[in-house]
Short mmCIF file of C-alpha atoms and ligand atoms in Angstrom, two decimals:
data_model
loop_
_atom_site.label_atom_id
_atom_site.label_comp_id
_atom_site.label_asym_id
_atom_site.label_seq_id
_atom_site.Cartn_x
_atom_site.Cartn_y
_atom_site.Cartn_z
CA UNK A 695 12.15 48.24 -127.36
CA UNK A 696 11.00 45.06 -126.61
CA UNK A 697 12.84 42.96 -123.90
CA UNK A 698 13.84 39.45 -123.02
CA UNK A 699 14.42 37.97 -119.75
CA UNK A 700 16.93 35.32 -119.38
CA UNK A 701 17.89 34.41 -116.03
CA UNK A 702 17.76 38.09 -114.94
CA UNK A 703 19.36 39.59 -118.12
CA UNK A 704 17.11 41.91 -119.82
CA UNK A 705 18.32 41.46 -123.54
CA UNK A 706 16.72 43.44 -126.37
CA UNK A 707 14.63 41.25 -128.74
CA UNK A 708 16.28 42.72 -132.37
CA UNK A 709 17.79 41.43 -135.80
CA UNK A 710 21.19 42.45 -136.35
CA UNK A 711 19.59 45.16 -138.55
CA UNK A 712 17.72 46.47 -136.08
CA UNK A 713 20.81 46.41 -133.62
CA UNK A 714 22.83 48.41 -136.52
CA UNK A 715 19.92 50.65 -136.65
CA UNK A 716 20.07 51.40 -133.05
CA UNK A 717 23.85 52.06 -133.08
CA UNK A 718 23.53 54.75 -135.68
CA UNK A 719 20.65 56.81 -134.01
CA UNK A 720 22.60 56.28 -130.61
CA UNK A 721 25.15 58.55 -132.75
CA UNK A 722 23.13 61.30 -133.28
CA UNK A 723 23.04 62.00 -129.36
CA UNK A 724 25.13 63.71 -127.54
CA UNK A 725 24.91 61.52 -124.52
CA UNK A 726 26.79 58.50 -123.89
CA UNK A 727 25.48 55.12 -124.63
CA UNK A 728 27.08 51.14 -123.80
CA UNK A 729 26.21 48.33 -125.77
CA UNK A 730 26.60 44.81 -124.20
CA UNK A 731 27.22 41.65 -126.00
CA UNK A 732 26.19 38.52 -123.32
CA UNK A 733 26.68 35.23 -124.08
CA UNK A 734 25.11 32.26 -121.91
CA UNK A 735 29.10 32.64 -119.49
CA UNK A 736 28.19 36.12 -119.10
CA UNK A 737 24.68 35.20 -118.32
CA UNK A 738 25.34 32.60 -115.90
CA UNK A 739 27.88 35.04 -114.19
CA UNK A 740 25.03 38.10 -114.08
CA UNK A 741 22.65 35.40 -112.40
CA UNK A 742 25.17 34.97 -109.71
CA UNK A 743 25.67 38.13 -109.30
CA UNK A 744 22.85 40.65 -108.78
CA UNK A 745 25.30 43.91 -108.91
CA UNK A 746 27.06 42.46 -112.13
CA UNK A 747 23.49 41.79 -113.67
CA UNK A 748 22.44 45.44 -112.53
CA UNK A 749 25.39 46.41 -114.45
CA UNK A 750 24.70 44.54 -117.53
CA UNK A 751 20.39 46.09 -117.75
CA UNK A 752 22.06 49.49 -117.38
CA UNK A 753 23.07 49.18 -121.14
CA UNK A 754 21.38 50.90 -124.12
CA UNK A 755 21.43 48.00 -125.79
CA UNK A 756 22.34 44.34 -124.45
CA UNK A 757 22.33 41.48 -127.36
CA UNK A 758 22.59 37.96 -127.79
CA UNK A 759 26.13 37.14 -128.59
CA UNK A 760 25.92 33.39 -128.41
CA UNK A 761 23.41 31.04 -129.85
CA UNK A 762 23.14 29.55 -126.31
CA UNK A 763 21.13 32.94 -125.45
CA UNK A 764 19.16 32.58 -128.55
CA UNK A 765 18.07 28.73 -127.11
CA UNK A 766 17.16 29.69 -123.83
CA UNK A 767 14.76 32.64 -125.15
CA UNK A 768 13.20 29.38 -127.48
CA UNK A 769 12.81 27.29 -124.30
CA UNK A 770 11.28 30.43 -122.12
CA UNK A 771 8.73 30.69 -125.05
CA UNK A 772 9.84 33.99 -125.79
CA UNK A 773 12.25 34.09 -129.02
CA UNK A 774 14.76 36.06 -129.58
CA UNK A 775 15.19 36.98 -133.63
CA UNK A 776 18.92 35.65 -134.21
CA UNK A 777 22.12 35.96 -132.89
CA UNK A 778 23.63 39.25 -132.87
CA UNK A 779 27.21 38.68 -132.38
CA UNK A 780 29.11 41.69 -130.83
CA UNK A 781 32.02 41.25 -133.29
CA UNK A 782 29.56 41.22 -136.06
CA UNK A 783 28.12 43.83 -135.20
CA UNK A 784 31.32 45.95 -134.56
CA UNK A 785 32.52 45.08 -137.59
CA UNK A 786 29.18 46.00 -139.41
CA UNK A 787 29.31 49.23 -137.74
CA UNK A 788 32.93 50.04 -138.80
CA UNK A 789 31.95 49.27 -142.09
CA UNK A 790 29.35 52.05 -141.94
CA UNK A 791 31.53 54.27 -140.67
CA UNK A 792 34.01 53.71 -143.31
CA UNK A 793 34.09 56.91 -144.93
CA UNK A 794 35.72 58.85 -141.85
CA UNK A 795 32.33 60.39 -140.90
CA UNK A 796 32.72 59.04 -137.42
CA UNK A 797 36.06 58.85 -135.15
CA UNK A 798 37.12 55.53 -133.36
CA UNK A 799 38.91 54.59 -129.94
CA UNK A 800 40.29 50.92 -129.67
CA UNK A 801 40.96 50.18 -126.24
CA UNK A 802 42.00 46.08 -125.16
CA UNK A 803 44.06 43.42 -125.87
CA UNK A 804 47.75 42.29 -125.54
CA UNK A 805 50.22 44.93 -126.05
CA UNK A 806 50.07 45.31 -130.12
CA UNK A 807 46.88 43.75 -130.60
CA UNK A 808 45.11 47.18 -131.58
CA UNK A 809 47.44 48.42 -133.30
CA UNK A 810 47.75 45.10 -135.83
CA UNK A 811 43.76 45.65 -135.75
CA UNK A 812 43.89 49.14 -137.21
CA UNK A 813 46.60 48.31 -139.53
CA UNK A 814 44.35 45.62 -141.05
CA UNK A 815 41.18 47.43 -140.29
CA UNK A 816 43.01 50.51 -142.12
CA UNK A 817 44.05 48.67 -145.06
CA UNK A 818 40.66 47.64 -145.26
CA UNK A 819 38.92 51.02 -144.59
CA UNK A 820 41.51 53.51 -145.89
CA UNK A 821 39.14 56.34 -145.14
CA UNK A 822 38.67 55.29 -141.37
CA UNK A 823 39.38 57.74 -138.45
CA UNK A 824 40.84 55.90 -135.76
CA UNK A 825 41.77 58.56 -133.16
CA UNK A 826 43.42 56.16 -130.70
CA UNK A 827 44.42 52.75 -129.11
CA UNK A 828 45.25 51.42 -125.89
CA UNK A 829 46.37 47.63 -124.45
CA UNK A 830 44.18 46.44 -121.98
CA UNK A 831 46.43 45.95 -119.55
CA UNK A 832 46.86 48.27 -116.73
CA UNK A 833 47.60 49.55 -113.00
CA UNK A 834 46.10 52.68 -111.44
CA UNK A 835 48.56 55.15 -113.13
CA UNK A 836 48.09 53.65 -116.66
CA UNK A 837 44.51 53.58 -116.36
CA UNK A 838 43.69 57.08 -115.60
CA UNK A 839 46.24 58.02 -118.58
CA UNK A 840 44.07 55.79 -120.92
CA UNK A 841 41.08 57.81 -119.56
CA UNK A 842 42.53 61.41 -119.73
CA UNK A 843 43.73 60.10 -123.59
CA UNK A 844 40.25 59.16 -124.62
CA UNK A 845 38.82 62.24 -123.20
CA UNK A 846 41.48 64.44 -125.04
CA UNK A 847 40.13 62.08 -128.24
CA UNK A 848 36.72 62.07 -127.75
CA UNK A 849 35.58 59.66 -129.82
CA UNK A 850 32.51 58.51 -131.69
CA UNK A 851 32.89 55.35 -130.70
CA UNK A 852 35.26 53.47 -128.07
CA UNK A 853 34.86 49.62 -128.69
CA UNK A 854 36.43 48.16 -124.93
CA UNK A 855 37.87 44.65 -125.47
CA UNK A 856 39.08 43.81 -121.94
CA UNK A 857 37.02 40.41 -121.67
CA UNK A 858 33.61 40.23 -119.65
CA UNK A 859 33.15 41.10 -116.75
CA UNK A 860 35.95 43.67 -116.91
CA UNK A 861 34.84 45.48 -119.71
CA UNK A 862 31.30 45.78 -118.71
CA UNK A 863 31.91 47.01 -115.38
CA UNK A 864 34.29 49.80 -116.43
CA UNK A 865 32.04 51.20 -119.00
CA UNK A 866 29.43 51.51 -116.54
CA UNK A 867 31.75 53.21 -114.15
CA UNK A 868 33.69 55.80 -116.72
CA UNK A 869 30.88 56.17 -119.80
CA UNK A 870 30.21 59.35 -118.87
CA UNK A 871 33.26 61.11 -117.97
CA UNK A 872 34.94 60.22 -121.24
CA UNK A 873 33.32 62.26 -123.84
CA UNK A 874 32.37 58.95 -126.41
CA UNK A 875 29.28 58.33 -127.35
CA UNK A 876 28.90 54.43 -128.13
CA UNK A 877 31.34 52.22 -125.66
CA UNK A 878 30.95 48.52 -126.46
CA UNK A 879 32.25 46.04 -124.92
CA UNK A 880 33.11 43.47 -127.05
CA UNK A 881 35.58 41.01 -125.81
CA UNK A 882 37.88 39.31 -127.79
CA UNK A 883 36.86 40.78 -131.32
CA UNK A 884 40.35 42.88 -131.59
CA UNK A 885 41.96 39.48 -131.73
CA UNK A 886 39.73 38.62 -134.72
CA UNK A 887 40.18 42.09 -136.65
CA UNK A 888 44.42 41.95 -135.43
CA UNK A 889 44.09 38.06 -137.21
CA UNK A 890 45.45 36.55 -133.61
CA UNK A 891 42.76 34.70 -132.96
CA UNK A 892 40.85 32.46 -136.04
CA UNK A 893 37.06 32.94 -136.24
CA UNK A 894 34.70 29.95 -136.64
CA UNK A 895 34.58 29.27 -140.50
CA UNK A 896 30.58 30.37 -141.62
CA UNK A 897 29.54 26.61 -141.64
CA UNK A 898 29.98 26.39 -137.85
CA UNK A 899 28.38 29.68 -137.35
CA UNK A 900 25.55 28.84 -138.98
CA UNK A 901 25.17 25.71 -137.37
CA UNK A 902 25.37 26.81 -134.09
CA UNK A 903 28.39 25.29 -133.26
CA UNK A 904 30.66 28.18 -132.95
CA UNK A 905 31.86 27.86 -129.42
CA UNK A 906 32.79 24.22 -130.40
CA UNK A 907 35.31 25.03 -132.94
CA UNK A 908 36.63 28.10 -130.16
CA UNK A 909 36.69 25.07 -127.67
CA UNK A 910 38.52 22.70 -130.71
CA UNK A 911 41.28 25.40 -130.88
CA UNK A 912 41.24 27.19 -127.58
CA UNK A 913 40.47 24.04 -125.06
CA UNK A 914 42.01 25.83 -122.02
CA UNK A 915 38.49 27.38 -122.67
CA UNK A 916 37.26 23.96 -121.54
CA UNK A 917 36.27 24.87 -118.02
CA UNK A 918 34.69 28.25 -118.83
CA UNK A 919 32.17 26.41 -121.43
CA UNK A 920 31.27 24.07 -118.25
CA UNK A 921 29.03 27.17 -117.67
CA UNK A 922 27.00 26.04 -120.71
CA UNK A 923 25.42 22.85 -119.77
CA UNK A 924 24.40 24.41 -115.93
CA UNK A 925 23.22 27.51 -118.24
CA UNK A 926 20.67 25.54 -120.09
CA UNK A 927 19.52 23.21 -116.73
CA UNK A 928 18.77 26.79 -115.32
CA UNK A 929 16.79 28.07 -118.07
CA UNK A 930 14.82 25.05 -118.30
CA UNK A 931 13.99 25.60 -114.27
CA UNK A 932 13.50 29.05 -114.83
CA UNK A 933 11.57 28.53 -117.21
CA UNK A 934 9.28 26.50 -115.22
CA UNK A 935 8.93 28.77 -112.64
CA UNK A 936 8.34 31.75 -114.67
CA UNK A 937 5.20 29.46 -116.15
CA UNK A 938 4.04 28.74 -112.61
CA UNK A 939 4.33 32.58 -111.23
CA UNK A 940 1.87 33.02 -114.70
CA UNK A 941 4.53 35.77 -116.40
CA UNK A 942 4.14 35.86 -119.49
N1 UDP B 873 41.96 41.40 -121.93
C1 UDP B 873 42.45 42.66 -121.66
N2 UDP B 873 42.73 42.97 -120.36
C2 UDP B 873 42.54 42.10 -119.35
C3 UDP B 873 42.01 40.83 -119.62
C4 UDP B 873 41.73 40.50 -120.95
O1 UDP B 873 42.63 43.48 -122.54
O2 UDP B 873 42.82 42.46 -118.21
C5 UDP B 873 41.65 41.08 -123.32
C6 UDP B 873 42.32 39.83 -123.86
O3 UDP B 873 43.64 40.14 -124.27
C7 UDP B 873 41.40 39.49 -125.03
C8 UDP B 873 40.06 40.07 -124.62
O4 UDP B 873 40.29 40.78 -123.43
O5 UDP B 873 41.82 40.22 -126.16
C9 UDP B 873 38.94 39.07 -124.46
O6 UDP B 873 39.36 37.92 -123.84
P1 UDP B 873 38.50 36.59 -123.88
O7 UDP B 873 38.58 35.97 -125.22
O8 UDP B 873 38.92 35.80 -122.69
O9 UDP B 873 37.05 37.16 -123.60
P2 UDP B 873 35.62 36.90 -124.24
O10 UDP B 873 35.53 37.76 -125.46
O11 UDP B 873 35.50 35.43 -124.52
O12 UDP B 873 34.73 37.38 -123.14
#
């Protein structure tokens, strides 16, 4: 599959059909694979940090959650097909597993966020098999009883909402002791499928301008999205460079 560099970040150059595609074939395997969902904050923290970004190209499949990513592969003259947005995608992916055929782990969130998620996703899906839920909130001794739960679950698919870099990192450290075979870690989507936390109505998605209506209702995300601007001022000097070292 073909890859993208930005800043560091090797992200895989697929439509959000080819991303679903990949997700179901990842199935058929027995081994265990992690999906990451970067946006430019995630980016700009992976460029920073060489062991995080290490972390982040270990995935089976790493795509563009935020339009920013999908700008700075425009600028480095090397586009990226659309935005695949990692609750999109999880939710397209639930949706094809609808009919029970494959088991599901929620693990993230506020105490009673998953389990307002299944009721919804449930009501929804009444044919889903959701084999088990945790809060993402933990010491030592609640973390290793998450783990031995999952891997008395095993399931199909663990989605790990614990906010990046958290969730990342810990799905490269326990992926393959667990027995599931697709982790994602996709942030804050539990929120959206538990209705705590409002997506961006389809006019601001489609404009771009999605992480201006999160910053309209969330601004205590004000200082996090200061990453953005420096994001785009690096990829336009990265970019530079990457034309003077003659990479193509
Ligand atoms: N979260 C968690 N454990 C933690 C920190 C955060 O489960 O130790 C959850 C938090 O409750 C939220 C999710 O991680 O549901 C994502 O948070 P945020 O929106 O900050 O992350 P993003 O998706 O923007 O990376």
């Amino acid at each position: 599959m073909k890859k993208i560099d930005i800043l560091g970040v090797l992200v895989d150059h697929v439509t959000m059909d080819d991303a679903l595609f990949s997700l179901k074939e990842f199935l058929k395997e027995e081994k265990a694979h992690a999906v990451f969902t970067p946006n430019s904050e995630i980016i700009m923290v992976a460029h920073k940090d060489a062991e995080f970004c290490k972390t982040l190209n270990s995935g089976d499949l790493i795509v563009a959650d935020g339009i920013g990513v999908v700008y700075a592969s425009k600028i480095l003259k090397a586009p990226l097909p659309e935005r695949v947005a990692g609750f999109d995608l999880s939710s397209k992916l639930i949706e094809a597993v609808s009919d029970g055929s494959r088991s599901l782990y929620f693990f993230g969130g506020k105490p009673g966020v998953a389990e307002l998620a299944i009721r919804n996703l449930t009501e929804k899906y009444p044919a889903l098999s959701v084999c088990g839920f945790s809060d993402g909130y933990f010491d030592e001794a609640k973390e290793q009883q998450i783990i031995e739960d999952i891997k008395a679950k095993k399931p199909d698919i663990l989605f790990v909402c614990l906010g990046a870099p958290k969730q990342e990192k810990w799905i490269a450290e326990h992926k393959d002791e667990l027995g599931a075979k697709l982790l994602l870690g996709v942030g804050g989507s539990l929120d959206v499928w538990a209705g705590t936390v409002e997506r961006a109505p389809e006019k601001y998605q489609k404009a771009g301008l999605e992480w201006f209506y999160r910053l309209l209702k969330q601004p205590s995300r004000f200082f996090r999205m200061m990453a953005l601007p420096k994001f785009g001022l690096t990829v336009l000097f990265k970019g530079k460079r990457v034309k003077k070292g003659n990479r193509s």
